[in-house]
PDB file of C-alpha atoms in Angstrom:
ATOM      1  CA  UNK A 156     101.704 126.117 143.083  1.00 94.00           C
ATOM      2  CA  UNK A 157      99.751 126.259 139.800  1.00 95.00           C
ATOM      3  CA  UNK A 158     102.906 125.403 137.819  1.00 95.00           C
ATOM      4  CA  UNK A 159     103.561 122.486 140.149  1.00 96.00           C
ATOM      5  CA  UNK A 160     100.024 121.147 139.704  1.00 96.00           C
ATOM      6  CA  UNK A 161     100.278 121.523 135.924  1.00 94.00           C
ATOM      7  CA  UNK A 162     103.622 119.710 136.001  1.00 95.00           C
ATOM      8  CA  UNK A 163     102.147 116.783 137.981  1.00 95.00           C
ATOM      9  CA  UNK A 164      99.267 116.564 135.528  1.00 92.00           C
ATOM     10  CA  UNK A 165     101.625 116.481 132.514  1.00 87.00           C
ATOM     11  CA  UNK A 166     103.863 113.846 134.133  1.00 91.00           C
ATOM     12  CA  UNK A 167     100.851 111.598 134.774  1.00 90.00           C
ATOM     13  CA  UNK A 168      99.573 112.182 131.226  1.00 84.00           C
ATOM     14  CA  UNK A 169     103.010 111.337 129.761  1.00 83.00           C
ATOM     15  CA  UNK A 170     103.372 108.168 131.859  1.00 88.00           C
ATOM     16  CA  UNK A 171      99.905 106.952 130.812  1.00 85.00           C
ATOM     17  CA  UNK A 172     100.777 107.610 127.163  1.00 81.00           C
ATOM     18  CA  UNK A 173     104.045 105.682 127.491  1.00 83.00           C
ATOM     19  CA  UNK A 174     102.106 102.769 129.001  1.00 86.00           C
ATOM     20  CA  UNK A 175      99.623 102.948 126.125  1.00 81.00           C
ATOM     21  CA  UNK A 176     102.441 102.927 123.555  1.00 80.00           C
ATOM     22  CA  UNK A 177     104.098  99.991 125.326  1.00 84.00           C
ATOM     23  CA  UNK A 178     100.777  98.079 125.229  1.00 83.00           C
ATOM     24  CA  UNK A 179     100.457  98.693 121.471  1.00 78.00           C
ATOM     25  CA  UNK A 180     103.991  97.409 120.923  1.00 82.00           C
ATOM     26  CA  UNK A 181     103.037  94.151 122.597  1.00 84.00           C
ATOM     27  CA  UNK A 182     100.373  93.558 119.897  1.00 84.00           C
ATOM     28  CA  UNK A 183     101.688  91.232 117.190  1.00 83.00           C
ATOM     29  CA  UNK A 184     100.734  92.088 113.612  1.00 86.00           C
ATOM     30  CA  UNK A 185      99.359  89.214 111.548  1.00 83.00           C
ATOM     31  CA  UNK A 186     101.736  90.112 108.735  1.00 86.00           C
ATOM     32  CA  UNK A 187     105.385  91.016 108.273  1.00 87.00           C
ATOM     33  CA  UNK A 188     106.705  93.572 105.801  1.00 89.00           C
ATOM     34  CA  UNK A 189     110.116  93.045 104.246  1.00 89.00           C
ATOM     35  CA  UNK A 190     111.758  95.625 101.991  1.00 88.00           C
ATOM     36  CA  UNK A 191     113.328  93.283  99.463  1.00 90.00           C
ATOM     37  CA  UNK A 192     115.857  94.428  96.807  1.00 91.00           C
ATOM     38  CA  UNK A 193     113.199  93.728  94.135  1.00 91.00           C
ATOM     39  CA  UNK A 194     110.667  96.063  95.824  1.00 90.00           C
ATOM     40  CA  UNK A 195     113.347  98.749  96.314  1.00 91.00           C
ATOM     41  CA  UNK A 196     114.233  98.549  92.605  1.00 91.00           C
ATOM     42  CA  UNK A 197     110.588  98.782  91.557  1.00 90.00           C
ATOM     43  CA  UNK A 198     109.967 101.816  93.795  1.00 90.00           C
ATOM     44  CA  UNK A 199     113.131 103.501  92.440  1.00 90.00           C
ATOM     45  CA  UNK A 200     112.054 102.825  88.843  1.00 89.00           C
ATOM     46  CA  UNK A 201     108.571 104.208  89.522  1.00 89.00           C
ATOM     47  CA  UNK A 202     110.103 107.381  91.006  1.00 88.00           C
ATOM     48  CA  UNK A 203     112.507 107.762  88.054  1.00 88.00           C
ATOM     49  CA  UNK A 204     109.601 107.420  85.610  1.00 86.00           C
ATOM     50  CA  UNK A 205     107.610 110.252  87.193  1.00 84.00           C
ATOM     51  CA  UNK A 206     107.253 113.467  85.163  1.00 81.00           C
ATOM     52  CA  UNK A 207     108.632 115.406  88.153  1.00 81.00           C
ATOM     53  CA  UNK A 208     111.268 115.097  90.853  1.00 85.00           C
ATOM     54  CA  UNK A 209     110.429 114.139  94.417  1.00 85.00           C
ATOM     55  CA  UNK A 210     111.302 116.788  96.993  1.00 86.00           C
ATOM     56  CA  UNK A 211     113.815 115.899  99.719  1.00 88.00           C
ATOM     57  CA  UNK A 212     110.911 115.842 102.199  1.00 88.00           C
ATOM     58  CA  UNK A 213     108.973 113.347 100.067  1.00 89.00           C
ATOM     59  CA  UNK A 214     112.011 111.073  99.746  1.00 90.00           C
ATOM     60  CA  UNK A 215     112.614 111.260 103.499  1.00 91.00           C
ATOM     61  CA  UNK A 216     108.913 110.550 104.180  1.00 91.00           C
ATOM     62  CA  UNK A 217     108.940 107.462 101.925  1.00 91.00           C
ATOM     63  CA  UNK A 218     112.112 106.094 103.547  1.00 91.00           C
ATOM     64  CA  UNK A 219     110.780 106.761 107.065  1.00 91.00           C
ATOM     65  CA  UNK A 220     107.384 105.186 106.349  1.00 92.00           C
ATOM     66  CA  UNK A 221     108.969 102.088 104.793  1.00 92.00           C
ATOM     67  CA  UNK A 222     111.279 101.681 107.790  1.00 91.00           C
ATOM     68  CA  UNK A 223     108.601 102.189 110.479  1.00 90.00           C
ATOM     69  CA  UNK A 224     106.161  99.880 108.650  1.00 90.00           C
ATOM     70  CA  UNK A 225     108.450  96.885 109.101  1.00 89.00           C
ATOM     71  CA  UNK A 226     107.720  96.975 112.863  1.00 88.00           C
ATOM     72  CA  UNK A 227     106.194  93.851 114.397  1.00 87.00           C
ATOM     73  CA  UNK A 228     103.382  95.905 116.010  1.00 87.00           C
ATOM     74  CA  UNK A 229     100.676  98.120 114.390  1.00 88.00           C
ATOM     75  CA  UNK A 230     101.980 101.604 113.552  1.00 88.00           C
ATOM     76  CA  UNK A 231     100.197 104.955 113.246  1.00 86.00           C
ATOM     77  CA  UNK A 232     101.642 107.604 110.946  1.00 86.00           C
ATOM     78  CA  UNK A 233     100.499 111.209 110.527  1.00 86.00           C
ATOM     79  CA  UNK A 234     101.599 112.790 107.239  1.00 88.00           C
ATOM     80  CA  UNK A 235     101.222 116.573 107.358  1.00 85.00           C
ATOM     81  CA  UNK A 236     101.765 118.906 104.433  1.00 81.00           C
ATOM     82  CA  UNK A 237     100.170 121.823 102.648  1.00 80.00           C
ATOM     83  CA  UNK A 238      97.903 121.335  99.623  1.00 77.00           C
ATOM     84  CA  UNK A 239     100.105 120.331  96.679  1.00 74.00           C
ATOM     85  CA  UNK A 240     103.042 119.150  98.809  1.00 77.00           C
ATOM     86  CA  UNK A 241     102.800 115.599  97.423  1.00 82.00           C
ATOM     87  CA  UNK A 242     101.077 113.590 100.166  1.00 87.00           C
ATOM     88  CA  UNK A 243      99.141 111.407  97.688  1.00 88.00           C
ATOM     89  CA  UNK A 244     102.283 110.219  95.907  1.00 89.00           C
ATOM     90  CA  UNK A 245     103.940 109.309  99.227  1.00 92.00           C
ATOM     91  CA  UNK A 246     100.789 107.334 100.137  1.00 92.00           C
ATOM     92  CA  UNK A 247     100.850 105.598  96.734  1.00 92.00           C
ATOM     93  CA  UNK A 248     104.458 104.452  97.194  1.00 93.00           C
ATOM     94  CA  UNK A 249     103.661 103.161 100.692  1.00 93.00           C
ATOM     95  CA  UNK A 250     100.585 101.332  99.338  1.00 93.00           C
ATOM     96  CA  UNK A 251     102.765  99.677  96.671  1.00 92.00           C
ATOM     97  CA  UNK A 252     105.083  98.387  99.429  1.00 93.00           C
ATOM     98  CA  UNK A 253     102.152  96.543 101.048  1.00 93.00           C
ATOM     99  CA  UNK A 254     100.627  95.394  97.759  1.00 92.00           C
ATOM    100  CA  UNK A 255     103.887  93.758  96.712  1.00 91.00           C
ATOM    101  CA  UNK A 256     103.636  91.544  99.817  1.00 90.00           C
ATOM    102  CA  UNK A 257     100.146  90.431  98.724  1.00 90.00           C
ATOM    103  CA  UNK A 258      98.498  92.625 101.376  1.00 93.00           C
ATOM    104  CA  UNK A 259      95.439  94.833 100.925  1.00 93.00           C
ATOM    105  CA  UNK A 260      95.139  98.597 101.292  1.00 94.00           C
ATOM    106  CA  UNK A 261      92.063 100.773 101.957  1.00 93.00           C
ATOM    107  CA  UNK A 262      92.248 104.426 100.886  1.00 93.00           C
ATOM    108  CA  UNK A 263      89.500 106.553 102.435  1.00 91.00           C
ATOM    109  CA  UNK A 264      88.716 109.938 100.848  1.00 89.00           C
ATOM    110  CA  UNK A 265      86.112 112.472 102.092  1.00 88.00           C
ATOM    111  CA  UNK A 266      84.390 113.146  98.741  1.00 89.00           C
ATOM    112  CA  UNK A 267      83.560 111.268  95.561  1.00 91.00           C
ATOM    113  CA  UNK A 268      85.552 113.784  93.467  1.00 91.00           C
ATOM    114  CA  UNK A 269      88.687 113.155  95.545  1.00 90.00           C
ATOM    115  CA  UNK A 270      88.156 109.384  95.486  1.00 92.00           C
ATOM    116  CA  UNK A 271      87.905 109.420  91.661  1.00 93.00           C
ATOM    117  CA  UNK A 272      90.954 111.681  91.435  1.00 91.00           C
ATOM    118  CA  UNK A 273      93.043 109.340  93.626  1.00 91.00           C
ATOM    119  CA  UNK A 274      91.748 106.305  91.703  1.00 92.00           C
ATOM    120  CA  UNK A 275      92.959 107.839  88.423  1.00 92.00           C
ATOM    121  CA  UNK A 276      96.303 108.816  89.980  1.00 90.00           C
ATOM    122  CA  UNK A 277      96.877 105.249  91.179  1.00 89.00           C
ATOM    123  CA  UNK A 278      95.994 103.820  87.744  1.00 90.00           C
ATOM    124  CA  UNK A 279      98.351 106.298  86.055  1.00 89.00           C
ATOM    125  CA  UNK A 280     101.360 105.735  88.287  1.00 88.00           C
ATOM    126  CA  UNK A 281     101.187 102.102  89.416  1.00 87.00           C
ATOM    127  CA  UNK A 282     103.457  99.979  87.191  1.00 82.00           C
ATOM    128  CA  UNK A 283     100.702  97.694  85.871  1.00 80.00           C
ATOM    129  CA  UNK A 284      97.948 100.313  85.919  1.00 74.00           C
ATOM    130  CA  UNK A 285      94.484  98.779  85.884  1.00 70.00           C
ATOM    131  CA  UNK A 286      95.939  95.267  86.309  1.00 79.00           C
ATOM    132  CA  UNK A 287      97.081  96.075  89.874  1.00 81.00           C
ATOM    133  CA  UNK A 288      93.639  95.214  91.275  1.00 86.00           C
ATOM    134  CA  UNK A 289      92.556  98.774  92.076  1.00 90.00           C
ATOM    135  CA  UNK A 290      88.881  99.197  92.997  1.00 90.00           C
ATOM    136  CA  UNK A 291      86.841 102.362  93.541  1.00 91.00           C
ATOM    137  CA  UNK A 292      83.971 102.060  96.018  1.00 90.00           C
ATOM    138  CA  UNK A 293      81.460 104.932  96.080  1.00 89.00           C
ATOM    139  CA  UNK A 294      77.814 105.320  97.080  1.00 83.00           C
ATOM    140  CA  UNK A 295      76.652 105.683  93.475  1.00 84.00           C
ATOM    141  CA  UNK A 296      77.913 102.239  92.412  1.00 83.00           C
ATOM    142  CA  UNK A 297      75.263 100.117  90.688  1.00 85.00           C
ATOM    143  CA  UNK A 298      74.263  97.087  92.794  1.00 85.00           C
ATOM    144  CA  UNK A 299      75.723  94.548  90.300  1.00 86.00           C
ATOM    145  CA  UNK A 300      79.055  96.420  89.987  1.00 87.00           C
ATOM    146  CA  UNK A 301      79.288  96.852  93.743  1.00 87.00           C
ATOM    147  CA  UNK A 302      78.719  93.138  94.378  1.00 90.00           C
ATOM    148  CA  UNK A 303      81.483  92.228  91.896  1.00 90.00           C
ATOM    149  CA  UNK A 304      83.929  94.694  93.480  1.00 90.00           C
ATOM    150  CA  UNK A 305      83.164  93.529  97.026  1.00 90.00           C
ATOM    151  CA  UNK A 306      83.538  89.907  95.954  1.00 92.00           C
ATOM    152  CA  UNK A 307      87.018  90.591  94.528  1.00 91.00           C
ATOM    153  CA  UNK A 308      88.044  92.370  97.733  1.00 90.00           C
ATOM    154  CA  UNK A 309      86.694  89.599  99.978  1.00 91.00           C
ATOM    155  CA  UNK A 310      88.616  86.974  97.963  1.00 90.00           C
ATOM    156  CA  UNK A 311      91.805  89.055  98.022  1.00 88.00           C
ATOM    157  CA  UNK A 312      91.942  89.388  94.227  1.00 90.00           C
ATOM    158  CA  UNK A 313      91.914  93.192  94.430  1.00 89.00           C
ATOM    159  CA  UNK A 314      94.684  94.658  96.551  1.00 92.00           C
ATOM    160  CA  UNK A 315      93.505  98.236  96.983  1.00 92.00           C
ATOM    161  CA  UNK A 316      90.111  99.854  97.501  1.00 92.00           C
ATOM    162  CA  UNK A 317      89.809 103.619  97.098  1.00 93.00           C
ATOM    163  CA  UNK A 318      86.537 105.119  98.206  1.00 90.00           C
ATOM    164  CA  UNK A 319      84.372 107.434 100.233  1.00 88.00           C
ATOM    165  CA  UNK A 320      82.338 106.647 103.371  1.00 87.00           C
ATOM    166  CA  UNK A 321      80.977 103.736 101.275  1.00 86.00           C
ATOM    167  CA  UNK A 322      84.160 101.853 102.300  1.00 88.00           C
ATOM    168  CA  UNK A 323      82.996 101.869 105.922  1.00 89.00           C
ATOM    169  CA  UNK A 324      79.705 100.036 105.171  1.00 87.00           C
ATOM    170  CA  UNK A 325      79.209  96.646 106.849  1.00 87.00           C
ATOM    171  CA  UNK A 326      79.104  94.709 103.563  1.00 88.00           C
ATOM    172  CA  UNK A 327      82.677  95.761 102.633  1.00 88.00           C
ATOM    173  CA  UNK A 328      85.068  93.033 103.751  1.00 90.00           C
ATOM    174  CA  UNK A 329      88.753  92.386 103.084  1.00 91.00           C
ATOM    175  CA  UNK A 330      90.714  89.156 103.031  1.00 91.00           C
ATOM    176  CA  UNK A 331      93.912  90.646 104.489  1.00 90.00           C
ATOM    177  CA  UNK A 332      93.634  94.390 105.090  1.00 92.00           C
ATOM    178  CA  UNK A 333      97.048  95.593 106.288  1.00 92.00           C
ATOM    179  CA  UNK A 334      97.128  99.351 105.614  1.00 94.00           C
ATOM    180  CA  UNK A 335      94.497 102.063 105.951  1.00 92.00           C
ATOM    181  CA  UNK A 336      95.185 105.462 104.381  1.00 93.00           C
ATOM    182  CA  UNK A 337      92.855 108.265 105.464  1.00 90.00           C
ATOM    183  CA  UNK A 338      92.959 111.426 103.375  1.00 86.00           C
ATOM    184  CA  UNK A 339      91.898 114.649 105.099  1.00 76.00           C
ATOM    185  CA  UNK A 340      91.512 112.633 108.283  1.00 67.00           C
ATOM    186  CA  UNK A 341      89.892 115.557 110.125  1.00 64.00           C
ATOM    187  CA  UNK A 342      86.812 114.979 107.940  1.00 70.00           C
ATOM    188  CA  UNK A 343      86.130 111.601 109.568  1.00 71.00           C
ATOM    189  CA  UNK A 344      84.970 110.764 113.064  1.00 67.00           C
ATOM    190  CA  UNK A 345      86.833 108.544 115.510  1.00 70.00           C
ATOM    191  CA  UNK A 346      84.156 105.825 115.276  1.00 76.00           C
ATOM    192  CA  UNK A 347      84.247 105.875 111.460  1.00 78.00           C
ATOM    193  CA  UNK A 348      88.005 105.376 111.459  1.00 75.00           C
ATOM    194  CA  UNK A 349      87.783 102.588 114.033  1.00 79.00           C
ATOM    195  CA  UNK A 350      85.019 100.852 112.054  1.00 79.00           C
ATOM    196  CA  UNK A 351      87.296 100.718 108.997  1.00 82.00           C
ATOM    197  CA  UNK A 352      90.205  99.557 111.134  1.00 82.00           C
ATOM    198  CA  UNK A 353      88.100  96.680 112.483  1.00 83.00           C
ATOM    199  CA  UNK A 354      87.922  95.255 108.931  1.00 87.00           C
ATOM    200  CA  UNK A 355      91.569  94.148 109.290  1.00 84.00           C
ATOM    201  CA  UNK A 356      93.619  92.395 111.971  1.00 84.00           C
ATOM    202  CA  UNK A 357      95.760  95.107 113.581  1.00 86.00           C
ATOM    203  CA  UNK A 358      96.323  97.050 110.314  1.00 90.00           C
ATOM    204  CA  UNK A 359      98.759  99.965 110.059  1.00 91.00           C
ATOM    205  CA  UNK A 360      97.322 103.465 109.672  1.00 90.00           C
ATOM    206  CA  UNK A 361      98.474 106.465 107.640  1.00 91.00           C
ATOM    207  CA  UNK A 362      96.496 109.653 108.347  1.00 87.00           C
ATOM    208  CA  UNK A 363      97.070 112.602 106.007  1.00 88.00           C
ATOM    209  CA  UNK A 364      96.091 116.206 106.481  1.00 83.00           C
ATOM    210  CA  UNK A 365      96.941 119.782 105.585  1.00 80.00           C
ATOM    211  CA  UNK A 366      94.860 121.104 108.489  1.00 74.00           C
ATOM    212  CA  UNK A 367      95.234 118.871 111.566  1.00 69.00           C
ATOM    213  CA  UNK A 368      92.524 119.256 114.193  1.00 66.00           C
ATOM    214  CA  UNK A 369      93.603 119.936 117.813  1.00 69.00           C
ATOM    215  CA  UNK A 370      92.852 116.327 118.817  1.00 64.00           C
ATOM    216  CA  UNK A 371      95.180 115.016 116.081  1.00 66.00           C
ATOM    217  CA  UNK A 372      97.941 117.416 117.095  1.00 67.00           C
ATOM    218  CA  UNK A 373      97.558 116.271 120.709  1.00 68.00           C
ATOM    219  CA  UNK A 374      97.880 112.620 119.652  1.00 65.00           C
ATOM    220  CA  UNK A 375     100.987 113.461 117.629  1.00 63.00           C
ATOM    221  CA  UNK A 376     102.475 115.567 120.406  1.00 63.00           C
ATOM    222  CA  UNK A 377     101.995 112.928 123.058  1.00 58.00           C
ATOM    223  CA  UNK A 378     103.180 109.990 121.029  1.00 60.00           C
ATOM    224  CA  UNK A 379     100.096 108.156 119.753  1.00 63.00           C
ATOM    225  CA  UNK A 380     100.896 109.189 116.169  1.00 68.00           C
ATOM    226  CA  UNK A 381     104.295 109.438 114.506  1.00 73.00           C
ATOM    227  CA  UNK A 382     104.282 112.810 112.667  1.00 78.00           C
ATOM    228  CA  UNK A 383     106.034 113.184 109.297  1.00 84.00           C
ATOM    229  CA  UNK A 384     106.148 116.599 107.635  1.00 81.00           C
ATOM    230  CA  UNK A 385     106.221 117.668 103.986  1.00 85.00           C
ATOM    231  CA  UNK A 386     107.370 121.278 104.199  1.00 82.00           C
ATOM    232  CA  UNK A 387     108.964 121.685 100.765  1.00 77.00           C
ATOM    233  CA  UNK A 388     106.918 122.523  97.678  1.00 75.00           C
ATOM    234  CA  UNK A 389     107.550 120.488  94.506  1.00 73.00           C
ATOM    235  CA  UNK A 390     109.384 122.231  91.660  1.00 72.00           C
ATOM    236  CA  UNK A 391     107.226 123.764  88.905  1.00 68.00           C
ATOM    237  CA  UNK A 392     104.210 123.505  91.206  1.00 69.00           C
ATOM    238  CA  UNK A 393     101.320 125.633  90.032  1.00 69.00           C
ATOM    239  CA  UNK A 394     100.360 128.476  92.346  1.00 74.00           C
ATOM    240  CA  UNK A 395      97.238 127.695  94.375  1.00 71.00           C
ATOM    241  CA  UNK A 396      94.561 130.071  93.118  1.00 77.00           C
ATOM    242  CA  UNK A 397      91.792 130.500  95.699  1.00 80.00           C
ATOM    243  CA  UNK A 398      88.739 132.536  94.728  1.00 86.00           C
ATOM    244  CA  UNK A 399      85.400 133.416  96.244  1.00 86.00           C
TER     245      UNK A 399
END
């Protein structure tokens, strides 16, 4: 009898989730992504120019993300992988895909150190470096610098903003925000994520984590997030040295 009751509960839960997914798929995105031969070539050249080889998992993740992102409805991805498995590079390549269509990307990091690290990574690896319109938004920004950055984002001149919780502030606006990348997504609350999402019109979402919280795993398990795994470790990867 208990098994039967549990079964009924799971069936109802699954049906409601399917209805929710169907409702999302009826939402029309304000933008369309097209993987043109020119973008494919540029991504391939960027990968070839890296000082390391992508793992098979990273290549599969990039291909899967590119394919799913061309959907006509907003998509939610969950990229899971251990520390050092290469999640940031996968996110960078996905961001480039959107940027090449003239669309904006927001990259939310939990700490200023991580935000600065990602900012430097993007400048190093993006083909045109600092000319790609990459902004860093943190709480310590001087008022004059912050105003200039926010102005460029609002006008659509800058295509990517990397930052901490400062990105969620009311005065941060985007002209055409199409992709939100959340690093260590378990460090942010549901309302914080939704507040950032509200800055765009049905933007796509890429959540990344090495330690998914139970709620995230439940969303992935029941279909609200599409999980993608990075299980392989890059070659020549330094051993993680954890000390107390």
